């Protein structure tokens, strides 16, 4: 399957490993990602906090590029970009004057034809066609994963349908079970990590993350798994510090879902960027004989 | 008996009207069930000023309190309040509207760093078309430092610089910093689109799809 690909700024900067993993892993299951030409920043939540027009216009320009391409679907791995692009598409379905205003300035016009997909949806396509399990060379046995979705994958600022259950999504659990891992039931899978508050309001973000960490540890998870670059960076980079402040004595690796697929497919650790994590990410995999 | 709730009737209708029109949220539908409050992850950080309280404040016409309170700056845009509201009120969009109104009225944010973060983010994204973490964080740190100097908070400035530098070093060590700036092509056309907002804002007095 050939799909358009919107990496977003994070995947070209601090979470470049996720960009690599998405391309490699999805291509292994028969989905080729084609990075959109000349895409721009989605504006993240900062746009909606500062400028009503930019909150739609920034993501919308990318919708135009995707709509003008030959691809019927576009994979957006970053949850925040996904949220902003999908929200803009929804707004422009009902606001003709805004659509006209934006289209006037675009070479590639927005038509609304592109189906916007999360990485989890793309992987599930492969699972349905059997392309997922046939690639598995190592079963992820012993991985007690706390699947962490965060906010942006299922909750939107507009009244719109989510691709998974809003409060109890199962996308990652379904995929991990197919790979032989044991995802856990836990209570904080869609709680907020604080996102940018980790930079501009540390006390708040650390408090939020401490609750997430405490629940995962109490349920005896041995790792977090996520599909959001912001959630991954926050939990990974600040876990040690938060553990010290809140007296949590275990530090869990924070894997991307694509990373674990790569491990199950037998991809080399270097290609997956397992060494670019902050919390120790290799010891657990070695203990489980998933990584040499 | 002391008055518990005071209605400033003329102020109330104008404030509520403005916030409802700009945020697209029907605040008169709120019946104070507090499902939003029970789900709000920053309740403790705002002194339990939860979304339901904020809506009440607006409906009662408390303009000063509505534009200057911890919730509008502590809100993490998790959208839990809105997805759980039985009347489909997305308070996070109300909060975003109040941020913009506070900025227009030049009210100093109770968390200046949050405001500096978002304005620096958008300025950086508008400039290159993509967000470059180095130039964005530089802009943000500069804004904070100047803001801190203006408020004579030297110790705060030093601590912030240390935190930023520490985090920067950790990212660097893990090979997660990129020095090559990302830019889009044909930025002239991009900037024309960015400027289009001014004309659009003048032609309509509502936020996108506010009538849905």
CSV table of C-alpha atoms in Angstrom, one decimal:
chain,number,residue,atom,x,y,z
A,1,UNK,CA,0.0,0.0,0.0
A,2,UNK,CA,1.3,3.5,-0.9
A,3,UNK,CA,0.4,6.3,1.5
A,4,UNK,CA,1.4,9.9,1.9
A,5,UNK,CA,3.4,10.7,5.1
A,6,UNK,CA,3.4,13.8,7.2
A,7,UNK,CA,6.3,13.5,9.7
A,8,UNK,CA,5.9,16.8,11.5
A,9,UNK,CA,8.7,18.9,13.2
A,10,UNK,CA,9.4,16.6,16.2
A,11,UNK,CA,10.2,13.7,13.9
A,12,UNK,CA,12.7,15.8,12.1
A,13,UNK,CA,14.3,16.9,15.3
A,14,UNK,CA,14.3,15.4,18.8
A,15,UNK,CA,12.5,12.2,17.9
A,16,UNK,CA,14.1,11.5,14.6
A,17,UNK,CA,14.3,7.8,15.7
A,18,UNK,CA,10.5,7.6,15.4
A,19,UNK,CA,10.7,8.9,11.8
A,20,UNK,CA,13.2,6.1,10.9
A,21,UNK,CA,11.2,3.5,12.7
A,22,UNK,CA,7.9,4.4,11.1
A,23,UNK,CA,9.4,4.2,7.6
A,24,UNK,CA,11.3,1.0,8.2
A,25,UNK,CA,8.6,-0.9,10.1
A,26,UNK,CA,5.7,0.1,7.9
A,27,UNK,CA,7.6,-0.8,4.7
A,28,UNK,CA,8.4,-4.2,6.2
A,29,UNK,CA,4.6,-4.8,6.5
A,30,UNK,CA,4.0,-3.6,2.9
A,31,UNK,CA,3.1,0.0,3.5
A,32,UNK,CA,5.3,2.5,1.8
A,33,UNK,CA,5.3,6.0,3.2
A,34,UNK,CA,5.9,8.9,0.8
A,35,UNK,CA,7.0,12.1,2.6
A,36,UNK,CA,4.9,15.0,1.4
A,37,UNK,CA,6.8,17.7,-0.5
A,38,UNK,CA,7.2,21.0,1.3
A,39,UNK,CA,5.0,20.3,4.3
A,40,UNK,CA,4.9,22.9,7.1
A,41,UNK,CA,4.4,22.9,10.9
A,42,UNK,CA,0.9,22.1,12.1
A,43,UNK,CA,0.9,24.9,14.7
A,44,UNK,CA,0.5,22.4,17.5
A,45,UNK,CA,-1.7,23.6,20.3
A,46,UNK,CA,0.2,26.8,20.4
A,47,UNK,CA,-1.6,28.1,17.3
A,48,UNK,CA,-5.1,27.7,18.9
A,49,UNK,CA,-3.9,29.5,22.0
A,50,UNK,CA,-2.7,32.5,20.1
A,51,UNK,CA,-4.4,32.9,16.7
A,52,UNK,CA,-7.8,31.5,15.5
A,53,UNK,CA,-6.8,31.8,11.8
A,54,UNK,CA,-3.4,30.1,12.1
A,55,UNK,CA,-4.9,27.3,14.2
A,56,UNK,CA,-6.7,26.2,11.0
A,57,UNK,CA,-4.5,27.7,8.2
A,58,UNK,CA,-1.2,26.1,9.3
A,59,UNK,CA,-2.5,22.5,9.3
A,60,UNK,CA,-4.8,23.3,6.3
A,61,UNK,CA,-1.9,24.1,3.9
A,62,UNK,CA,-0.7,20.5,4.4
A,63,UNK,CA,-4.2,19.1,3.7
A,64,UNK,CA,-4.0,20.9,0.4
A,65,UNK,CA,-0.7,19.3,-0.5
A,66,UNK,CA,-2.0,15.8,0.5
A,67,UNK,CA,-5.3,16.4,-1.4
A,68,UNK,CA,-3.4,17.4,-4.5
A,69,UNK,CA,-1.3,14.2,-4.4
A,70,UNK,CA,-2.1,10.8,-5.8
A,71,UNK,CA,-2.4,9.2,-2.4
A,72,UNK,CA,-5.8,8.5,-0.8
A,73,UNK,CA,-4.5,8.3,2.7
A,74,UNK,CA,-1.8,10.1,4.8
A,75,UNK,CA,-0.1,8.7,7.9
A,76,UNK,CA,0.6,11.2,10.7
A,77,UNK,CA,2.6,9.5,13.4
A,78,UNK,CA,2.7,12.5,15.9
A,79,UNK,CA,-0.5,12.6,17.9
A,80,UNK,CA,-0.5,16.4,18.1
A,81,UNK,CA,0.0,16.9,14.3
A,82,UNK,CA,-2.7,14.2,13.7
A,83,UNK,CA,-5.1,16.0,16.1
A,84,UNK,CA,-4.5,19.4,14.4
A,85,UNK,CA,-4.7,18.1,10.8
A,86,UNK,CA,-7.9,16.2,11.5
A,87,UNK,CA,-9.4,19.1,13.4
A,88,UNK,CA,-8.7,21.5,10.5
A,89,UNK,CA,-10.2,19.0,8.1
A,90,UNK,CA,-13.3,18.9,10.2
A,91,UNK,CA,-13.6,22.7,10.6
A,92,UNK,CA,-13.2,23.2,6.8
A,93,UNK,CA,-16.0,20.8,6.1
A,94,UNK,CA,-18.4,23.2,7.7
A,95,UNK,CA,-16.8,26.6,7.2
A,96,UNK,CA,-16.9,27.4,3.5
A,97,UNK,CA,-15.8,31.0,3.8
A,98,UNK,CA,-12.7,30.0,5.7
A,99,UNK,CA,-12.0,27.2,3.2
A,100,UNK,CA,-12.3,29.7,0.4
A,101,UNK,CA,-10.0,32.2,2.2
A,102,UNK,CA,-7.3,29.7,2.7
A,103,UNK,CA,-7.6,28.0,-0.7
A,104,UNK,CA,-7.2,31.4,-2.4
A,105,UNK,CA,-3.6,31.5,-1.2
A,106,UNK,CA,-2.7,27.8,-1.9
A,107,UNK,CA,-1.3,26.3,-5.1
A,108,UNK,CA,-2.5,22.9,-3.9
A,109,UNK,CA,-6.1,23.3,-3.0
A,110,UNK,CA,-7.9,21.6,-0.2
A,111,UNK,CA,-10.7,19.2,-1.4
A,112,UNK,CA,-11.1,17.2,1.8
A,113,UNK,CA,-10.4,13.8,0.0
A,114,UNK,CA,-7.4,12.6,2.1
A,115,UNK,CA,-8.1,10.1,4.8
A,116,UNK,CA,-5.8,11.0,7.8
A,117,UNK,CA,-4.4,8.0,9.6
A,118,UNK,CA,-2.6,7.3,12.8
A,119,UNK,CA,0.4,4.9,12.8
A,120,UNK,CA,-1.7,2.5,14.7
A,121,UNK,CA,-4.4,2.5,12.0
A,122,UNK,CA,-1.8,1.8,9.4
A,123,UNK,CA,-0.3,-1.1,11.4
A,124,UNK,CA,-3.8,-2.5,11.9
A,125,UNK,CA,-4.3,-2.6,8.1
A,126,UNK,CA,-1.3,-4.8,7.9
A,127,UNK,CA,-2.5,-6.9,10.8
A,128,UNK,CA,-5.8,-7.5,9.0
A,129,UNK,CA,-4.0,-8.6,5.8
A,130,UNK,CA,-1.7,-10.9,7.8
A,131,UNK,CA,1.4,-8.9,6.9
A,132,UNK,CA,2.1,-8.2,10.5
A,133,UNK,CA,2.5,-11.7,12.1
A,134,UNK,CA,4.2,-13.2,9.1
A,135,UNK,CA,7.2,-10.8,9.7
A,136,UNK,CA,7.6,-11.7,13.4
A,137,UNK,CA,10.8,-13.6,14.1
A,138,UNK,CA,10.9,-12.9,17.8
A,139,UNK,CA,7.8,-13.2,20.0
A,140,UNK,CA,7.7,-10.3,22.5
A,141,UNK,CA,7.1,-12.7,25.4
A,142,UNK,CA,7.5,-11.3,28.9
A,143,UNK,CA,6.9,-7.7,27.9
A,144,UNK,CA,4.3,-6.4,30.4
A,145,UNK,CA,3.5,-3.2,28.6
A,146,UNK,CA,1.6,-0.2,29.9
A,147,UNK,CA,0.2,1.2,26.6
A,148,UNK,CA,0.2,5.0,26.9
A,149,UNK,CA,-1.9,7.0,24.4
A,150,UNK,CA,-2.0,10.4,26.0
A,151,UNK,CA,-4.5,13.0,25.0
A,152,UNK,CA,-4.3,13.9,21.3
A,153,UNK,CA,-5.0,10.5,19.7
A,154,UNK,CA,-8.6,10.2,20.8
A,155,UNK,CA,-9.7,13.6,22.2
A,156,UNK,CA,-10.3,16.6,19.9
A,157,UNK,CA,-11.2,20.2,20.5
A,158,UNK,CA,-14.1,19.8,18.1
A,159,UNK,CA,-17.0,17.3,18.3
A,160,UNK,CA,-15.7,14.5,16.1
A,161,UNK,CA,-15.3,10.8,16.0
A,162,UNK,CA,-12.1,9.2,17.3
A,163,UNK,CA,-10.3,6.3,15.6
A,164,UNK,CA,-10.4,4.3,18.8
A,165,UNK,CA,-12.3,4.3,22.1
A,166,UNK,CA,-11.9,7.7,23.6
A,167,UNK,CA,-11.2,6.7,27.2
A,168,UNK,CA,-10.0,3.1,26.7
A,169,UNK,CA,-8.3,2.8,23.4
A,170,UNK,CA,-7.1,-0.7,22.4
A,171,UNK,CA,-5.0,-0.1,19.2
A,172,UNK,CA,-1.6,-0.7,20.8
A,173,UNK,CA,-2.9,-3.6,22.9
A,174,UNK,CA,-4.3,-5.4,19.9
A,175,UNK,CA,-1.0,-5.0,18.0
A,176,UNK,CA,1.2,-6.0,21.0
A,177,UNK,CA,-0.9,-9.1,21.7
A,178,UNK,CA,-0.4,-10.2,18.1
A,179,UNK,CA,3.3,-9.9,18.7
A,180,UNK,CA,3.2,-12.1,21.8
A,181,UNK,CA,3.5,-9.3,24.4
A,182,UNK,CA,1.3,-9.0,27.5
A,183,UNK,CA,-0.3,-5.5,27.6
A,184,UNK,CA,-1.8,-4.6,31.0
A,185,UNK,CA,-5.0,-3.0,32.1
A,186,UNK,CA,-4.3,0.2,33.8
A,187,UNK,CA,-5.9,3.5,34.6
A,188,UNK,CA,-3.8,6.3,33.1
A,189,UNK,CA,-3.5,5.4,29.4
A,190,UNK,CA,-5.2,8.5,28.2
A,191,UNK,CA,-4.1,10.9,31.0
A,192,UNK,CA,-2.0,13.9,30.1
A,193,UNK,CA,1.8,13.9,30.4
A,194,UNK,CA,1.8,17.7,30.5
A,195,UNK,CA,3.2,18.1,27.0
A,196,UNK,CA,4.9,21.5,26.7
A,197,UNK,CA,4.3,22.2,30.4
A,198,UNK,CA,7.5,20.0,30.9
A,199,UNK,CA,9.3,23.0,29.6
A,200,UNK,CA,7.2,26.0,30.7
A,201,UNK,CA,5.5,24.7,33.9
A,202,UNK,CA,7.6,21.9,35.3
A,203,UNK,CA,5.8,21.4,38.6
A,204,UNK,CA,2.5,20.8,36.8
A,205,UNK,CA,3.9,18.4,34.2
A,206,UNK,CA,5.9,16.5,36.8
A,207,UNK,CA,2.9,16.0,39.0
A,208,UNK,CA,0.9,14.7,36.0
A,209,UNK,CA,3.7,12.3,35.0
A,210,UNK,CA,4.2,11.1,38.5
A,211,UNK,CA,0.6,9.8,38.6
A,212,UNK,CA,1.1,8.0,35.3
A,213,UNK,CA,4.4,6.4,36.5
A,214,UNK,CA,2.9,5.4,39.9
A,215,UNK,CA,0.0,3.5,38.3
A,216,UNK,CA,2.2,1.7,35.8
A,217,UNK,CA,4.7,0.7,38.5
A,218,UNK,CA,1.9,-0.4,40.9
A,219,UNK,CA,0.5,-2.7,38.1
A,220,UNK,CA,3.9,-4.2,37.6
A,221,UNK,CA,4.4,-3.0,34.1
A,222,UNK,CA,8.0,-3.4,32.9
A,223,UNK,CA,7.7,-0.8,30.1
A,224,UNK,CA,5.7,2.0,28.6
A,225,UNK,CA,4.7,1.8,25.0
A,226,UNK,CA,3.5,4.9,23.2
A,227,UNK,CA,2.9,6.3,19.7
A,228,UNK,CA,3.2,10.0,20.6
A,229,UNK,CA,6.6,11.7,20.2
A,230,UNK,CA,5.8,14.3,22.9
A,231,UNK,CA,4.6,11.7,25.4
A,232,UNK,CA,7.7,9.5,24.7
A,233,UNK,CA,10.2,12.3,25.1
A,234,UNK,CA,8.5,13.6,28.3
A,235,UNK,CA,8.2,10.2,30.1
A,236,UNK,CA,11.7,9.1,28.9
A,237,UNK,CA,13.7,12.3,29.6
A,238,UNK,CA,12.1,13.3,32.9
A,239,UNK,CA,11.3,9.9,34.5
A,240,UNK,CA,14.5,9.8,36.7
A,241,UNK,CA,14.0,13.3,38.0
A,242,UNK,CA,10.3,12.7,38.7
A,243,UNK,CA,11.1,9.4,40.4
A,244,UNK,CA,13.4,11.2,42.8
A,245,UNK,CA,10.9,13.9,43.6
A,246,UNK,CA,7.9,11.6,44.1
A,247,UNK,CA,9.7,8.6,45.5
A,248,UNK,CA,9.1,6.2,42.6
A,249,UNK,CA,11.9,3.7,42.7
A,250,UNK,CA,11.5,2.0,39.3
A,251,UNK,CA,12.4,3.5,36.0
A,252,UNK,CA,10.7,2.0,33.0
A,253,UNK,CA,11.8,2.1,29.4
A,254,UNK,CA,9.5,4.1,27.1
A,255,UNK,CA,9.3,2.4,23.7
A,256,UNK,CA,7.6,3.6,20.6
A,257,UNK,CA,5.2,0.9,19.3
A,258,UNK,CA,7.1,1.0,16.0
A,259,UNK,CA,10.3,0.2,17.9
A,260,UNK,CA,8.8,-3.0,19.4
A,261,UNK,CA,7.5,-4.0,16.0
A,262,UNK,CA,11.1,-3.6,14.8
A,263,UNK,CA,12.4,-5.8,17.6
A,264,UNK,CA,9.8,-8.4,16.8
A,265,UNK,CA,10.8,-8.3,13.1
A,266,UNK,CA,14.5,-8.8,14.1
A,267,UNK,CA,15.7,-5.4,13.0
A,268,UNK,CA,19.1,-4.4,14.4
A,269,UNK,CA,18.9,-2.2,17.6
A,270,UNK,CA,21.1,0.5,16.0
A,271,UNK,CA,18.7,1.0,13.1
A,272,UNK,CA,15.9,1.4,15.6
A,273,UNK,CA,17.7,3.9,17.7
A,274,UNK,CA,17.3,1.9,20.9
A,275,UNK,CA,20.5,3.6,22.2
A,276,UNK,CA,19.0,7.1,21.9
A,277,UNK,CA,16.6,6.7,24.9
A,278,UNK,CA,17.2,8.4,28.2
A,279,UNK,CA,15.8,5.6,30.5
A,280,UNK,CA,17.7,2.3,30.1
A,281,UNK,CA,16.0,0.6,27.2
A,282,UNK,CA,18.2,-2.3,26.4
A,283,UNK,CA,18.6,-4.2,29.7
A,284,UNK,CA,14.9,-5.4,29.7
A,285,UNK,CA,15.1,-6.6,26.1
A,286,UNK,CA,18.3,-8.4,26.8
A,287,UNK,CA,16.8,-10.1,29.9
A,288,UNK,CA,13.9,-11.3,27.7
A,289,UNK,CA,16.3,-12.5,25.0
A,290,UNK,CA,14.9,-10.1,22.5
A,291,UNK,CA,18.1,-8.2,21.9
A,292,UNK,CA,21.8,-9.3,21.8
B,1,UNK,CA,-26.7,36.1,55.0
B,2,UNK,CA,-23.8,37.0,52.8
B,3,UNK,CA,-24.4,36.9,49.1
B,4,UNK,CA,-22.9,33.8,47.6
B,5,UNK,CA,-23.2,34.6,43.9
B,6,UNK,CA,-23.4,38.1,42.6
B,7,UNK,CA,-24.7,38.8,39.1
B,8,UNK,CA,-23.4,41.8,37.3
B,9,UNK,CA,-26.3,41.7,34.8
B,10,UNK,CA,-25.2,44.1,32.1
B,11,UNK,CA,-21.6,42.9,32.3
B,12,UNK,CA,-22.6,39.3,32.4
B,13,UNK,CA,-24.4,39.3,29.0
B,14,UNK,CA,-21.6,41.1,27.2
B,15,UNK,CA,-18.8,38.9,28.6
B,16,UNK,CA,-20.7,35.7,28.1
B,17,UNK,CA,-21.8,36.8,24.7
B,18,UNK,CA,-18.3,37.6,23.6
B,19,UNK,CA,-16.8,34.4,25.0
B,20,UNK,CA,-19.5,32.2,23.5
B,21,UNK,CA,-19.2,33.8,20.1
B,22,UNK,CA,-15.5,33.6,20.0
B,23,UNK,CA,-15.1,30.1,21.4
B,24,UNK,CA,-18.2,28.7,19.7
B,25,UNK,CA,-19.3,27.1,23.0
B,26,UNK,CA,-22.8,27.4,24.4
B,27,UNK,CA,-22.0,28.2,28.1
B,28,UNK,CA,-25.7,28.6,29.0
B,29,UNK,CA,-26.0,24.8,28.5
B,30,UNK,CA,-23.8,24.2,31.6
B,31,UNK,CA,-25.8,22.8,34.5
B,32,UNK,CA,-22.8,22.5,36.8
B,33,UNK,CA,-22.7,18.7,37.0
B,34,UNK,CA,-18.9,18.9,37.4
B,35,UNK,CA,-17.9,15.9,35.3
B,36,UNK,CA,-15.3,18.3,33.8
B,37,UNK,CA,-14.0,19.1,37.3
B,38,UNK,CA,-13.6,15.4,38.2
B,39,UNK,CA,-11.6,14.8,35.1
B,40,UNK,CA,-9.5,18.0,35.1
B,41,UNK,CA,-5.8,16.9,35.7
B,42,UNK,CA,-4.7,20.4,36.8
B,43,UNK,CA,-7.4,21.0,39.4
B,44,UNK,CA,-4.8,20.8,42.2
B,45,UNK,CA,-2.5,23.2,40.5
B,46,UNK,CA,-5.2,25.8,40.0
B,47,UNK,CA,-6.4,25.8,43.6
B,48,UNK,CA,-9.4,23.8,42.4
B,49,UNK,CA,-10.5,26.4,39.9
B,50,UNK,CA,-12.0,23.8,37.6
B,51,UNK,CA,-13.7,24.3,34.2
B,52,UNK,CA,-17.2,24.4,35.8
B,53,UNK,CA,-16.1,27.3,38.0
B,54,UNK,CA,-14.6,29.2,35.1
B,55,UNK,CA,-17.9,28.8,33.1
B,56,UNK,CA,-19.8,30.1,36.2
B,57,UNK,CA,-17.5,33.1,36.4
B,58,UNK,CA,-18.1,34.0,32.8
B,59,UNK,CA,-21.9,33.6,33.1
B,60,UNK,CA,-21.9,35.9,36.1
B,61,UNK,CA,-20.0,38.5,34.3
B,62,UNK,CA,-16.8,38.4,36.4
B,63,UNK,CA,-14.6,39.8,33.6
B,64,UNK,CA,-11.5,40.5,35.6
B,65,UNK,CA,-11.5,37.1,37.2
B,66,UNK,CA,-12.2,35.3,34.0
B,67,UNK,CA,-9.3,36.9,32.2
B,68,UNK,CA,-6.8,36.6,35.0
B,69,UNK,CA,-6.8,33.3,36.8
B,70,UNK,CA,-4.6,30.2,37.0
B,71,UNK,CA,-6.7,27.8,35.0
B,72,UNK,CA,-6.3,29.7,31.7
B,73,UNK,CA,-2.5,29.3,32.0
B,74,UNK,CA,-2.3,25.9,33.8
B,75,UNK,CA,-4.7,24.2,31.4
B,76,UNK,CA,-2.8,21.5,29.5
B,77,UNK,CA,-5.3,21.2,26.6
B,78,UNK,CA,-5.9,17.6,27.3
B,79,UNK,CA,-9.6,18.1,26.2
B,80,UNK,CA,-10.9,15.7,28.9
B,81,UNK,CA,-13.4,18.3,30.1
B,82,UNK,CA,-14.9,18.6,26.6
B,83,UNK,CA,-15.1,14.9,25.8
B,84,UNK,CA,-16.9,14.2,29.1
B,85,UNK,CA,-19.3,17.1,29.1
B,86,UNK,CA,-22.9,15.9,28.7
B,87,UNK,CA,-23.7,19.2,26.9
B,88,UNK,CA,-20.7,19.2,24.6
B,89,UNK,CA,-19.0,22.3,26.0
B,90,UNK,CA,-15.3,22.2,25.2
B,91,UNK,CA,-13.9,24.3,28.0
B,92,UNK,CA,-10.4,24.0,26.6
B,93,UNK,CA,-11.6,26.2,23.7
B,94,UNK,CA,-13.1,28.7,26.2
B,95,UNK,CA,-9.7,28.7,27.9
B,96,UNK,CA,-8.0,29.4,24.6
B,97,UNK,CA,-10.4,32.2,23.9
B,98,UNK,CA,-9.7,33.8,27.3
B,99,UNK,CA,-6.0,33.6,26.7
B,100,UNK,CA,-6.4,35.6,23.5
B,101,UNK,CA,-8.7,38.1,25.2
B,102,UNK,CA,-6.3,38.5,28.1
B,103,UNK,CA,-3.5,39.2,25.6
B,104,UNK,CA,-5.7,41.7,23.7
B,105,UNK,CA,-6.4,43.5,27.1
B,106,UNK,CA,-2.7,43.4,28.0
B,107,UNK,CA,-3.3,41.5,31.2
B,108,UNK,CA,0.0,40.0,32.4
B,109,UNK,CA,-0.4,36.2,32.5
B,110,UNK,CA,-0.2,34.6,35.9
B,111,UNK,CA,2.3,32.1,34.3
B,112,UNK,CA,4.3,34.3,31.9
B,113,UNK,CA,6.5,31.4,30.8
B,114,UNK,CA,3.5,29.5,29.3
B,115,UNK,CA,2.5,32.6,27.3
B,116,UNK,CA,6.1,33.2,26.2
B,117,UNK,CA,6.3,29.5,25.1
B,118,UNK,CA,3.3,29.6,22.8
B,119,UNK,CA,4.1,33.0,21.3
B,120,UNK,CA,7.7,32.0,20.6
B,121,UNK,CA,6.5,28.7,19.1
B,122,UNK,CA,4.2,30.4,16.7
B,123,UNK,CA,6.7,33.1,15.8
B,124,UNK,CA,9.3,30.4,15.0
B,125,UNK,CA,6.9,28.3,13.0
B,126,UNK,CA,5.7,31.3,11.0
B,127,UNK,CA,9.3,32.4,10.2
B,128,UNK,CA,10.7,29.1,8.8
B,129,UNK,CA,7.5,27.2,8.1
B,130,UNK,CA,8.8,24.5,10.4
B,131,UNK,CA,9.7,24.5,14.0
B,132,UNK,CA,13.4,24.4,14.7
B,133,UNK,CA,13.9,23.4,18.3
B,134,UNK,CA,17.1,25.4,18.7
B,135,UNK,CA,15.8,28.7,17.3
B,136,UNK,CA,12.5,28.3,19.1
B,137,UNK,CA,14.1,27.5,22.5
B,138,UNK,CA,16.5,30.4,22.0
B,139,UNK,CA,13.6,32.8,21.4
B,140,UNK,CA,11.7,31.4,24.3
B,141,UNK,CA,14.6,31.6,26.7
B,142,UNK,CA,15.3,35.2,25.6
B,143,UNK,CA,11.7,36.2,26.2
B,144,UNK,CA,11.8,34.6,29.7
B,145,UNK,CA,15.0,36.3,30.6
B,146,UNK,CA,13.8,39.7,29.5
B,147,UNK,CA,10.5,39.1,31.3
B,148,UNK,CA,12.3,38.0,34.4
B,149,UNK,CA,14.6,41.0,34.3
B,150,UNK,CA,11.6,43.3,34.0
B,151,UNK,CA,10.2,41.7,37.1
B,152,UNK,CA,13.5,41.6,38.9
B,153,UNK,CA,13.5,37.8,39.4
B,154,UNK,CA,17.1,37.1,39.0
B,155,UNK,CA,17.1,33.8,40.9
B,156,UNK,CA,14.3,32.5,38.7
B,157,UNK,CA,16.2,33.5,35.5
B,158,UNK,CA,19.3,31.7,36.7
B,159,UNK,CA,17.4,28.5,37.6
B,160,UNK,CA,15.5,28.6,34.2
B,161,UNK,CA,18.8,28.9,32.3
B,162,UNK,CA,20.3,26.0,34.2
B,163,UNK,CA,17.2,23.8,33.6
B,164,UNK,CA,17.2,24.7,29.9
B,165,UNK,CA,20.9,24.1,29.5
B,166,UNK,CA,20.8,20.9,31.4
B,167,UNK,CA,18.0,19.5,29.3
B,168,UNK,CA,19.8,20.7,26.1
B,169,UNK,CA,22.9,18.8,27.1
B,170,UNK,CA,21.0,15.6,27.8
B,171,UNK,CA,19.4,15.8,24.4
B,172,UNK,CA,22.8,16.6,22.8
B,173,UNK,CA,24.4,13.6,24.5
B,174,UNK,CA,21.7,11.3,23.1
B,175,UNK,CA,22.2,12.6,19.6
B,176,UNK,CA,18.8,14.2,19.7
B,177,UNK,CA,19.7,17.8,18.8
B,178,UNK,CA,19.7,18.9,15.2
B,179,UNK,CA,21.7,21.9,14.1
B,180,UNK,CA,20.7,22.0,10.4
B,181,UNK,CA,17.6,24.3,10.3
B,182,UNK,CA,14.5,23.0,8.6
B,183,UNK,CA,12.8,25.4,6.3
B,184,UNK,CA,10.1,25.2,3.7
B,185,UNK,CA,10.4,26.3,0.1
B,186,UNK,CA,8.5,29.3,-1.3
B,187,UNK,CA,8.2,31.1,2.0
B,188,UNK,CA,6.9,34.2,0.4
B,189,UNK,CA,3.6,32.4,-0.5
B,190,UNK,CA,3.5,30.8,3.0
B,191,UNK,CA,3.9,34.2,4.6
B,192,UNK,CA,1.1,35.6,2.5
B,193,UNK,CA,-1.2,32.9,3.8
B,194,UNK,CA,-0.1,33.7,7.4
B,195,UNK,CA,-1.0,37.4,6.9
B,196,UNK,CA,-4.4,36.5,5.5
B,197,UNK,CA,-5.6,36.0,9.0
B,198,UNK,CA,-5.9,39.8,9.6
B,199,UNK,CA,-8.3,40.3,6.8
B,200,UNK,CA,-10.2,37.2,7.8
B,201,UNK,CA,-10.5,38.3,11.4
B,202,UNK,CA,-11.9,41.6,10.3
B,203,UNK,CA,-14.5,40.1,8.1
B,204,UNK,CA,-16.0,37.7,10.7
B,205,UNK,CA,-16.4,38.1,14.4
B,206,UNK,CA,-16.3,34.5,15.3
B,207,UNK,CA,-13.9,31.7,15.6
B,208,UNK,CA,-13.6,28.9,13.0
B,209,UNK,CA,-16.9,26.9,12.7
B,210,UNK,CA,-18.2,28.4,15.9
B,211,UNK,CA,-21.7,27.7,14.9
B,212,UNK,CA,-21.4,23.9,14.8
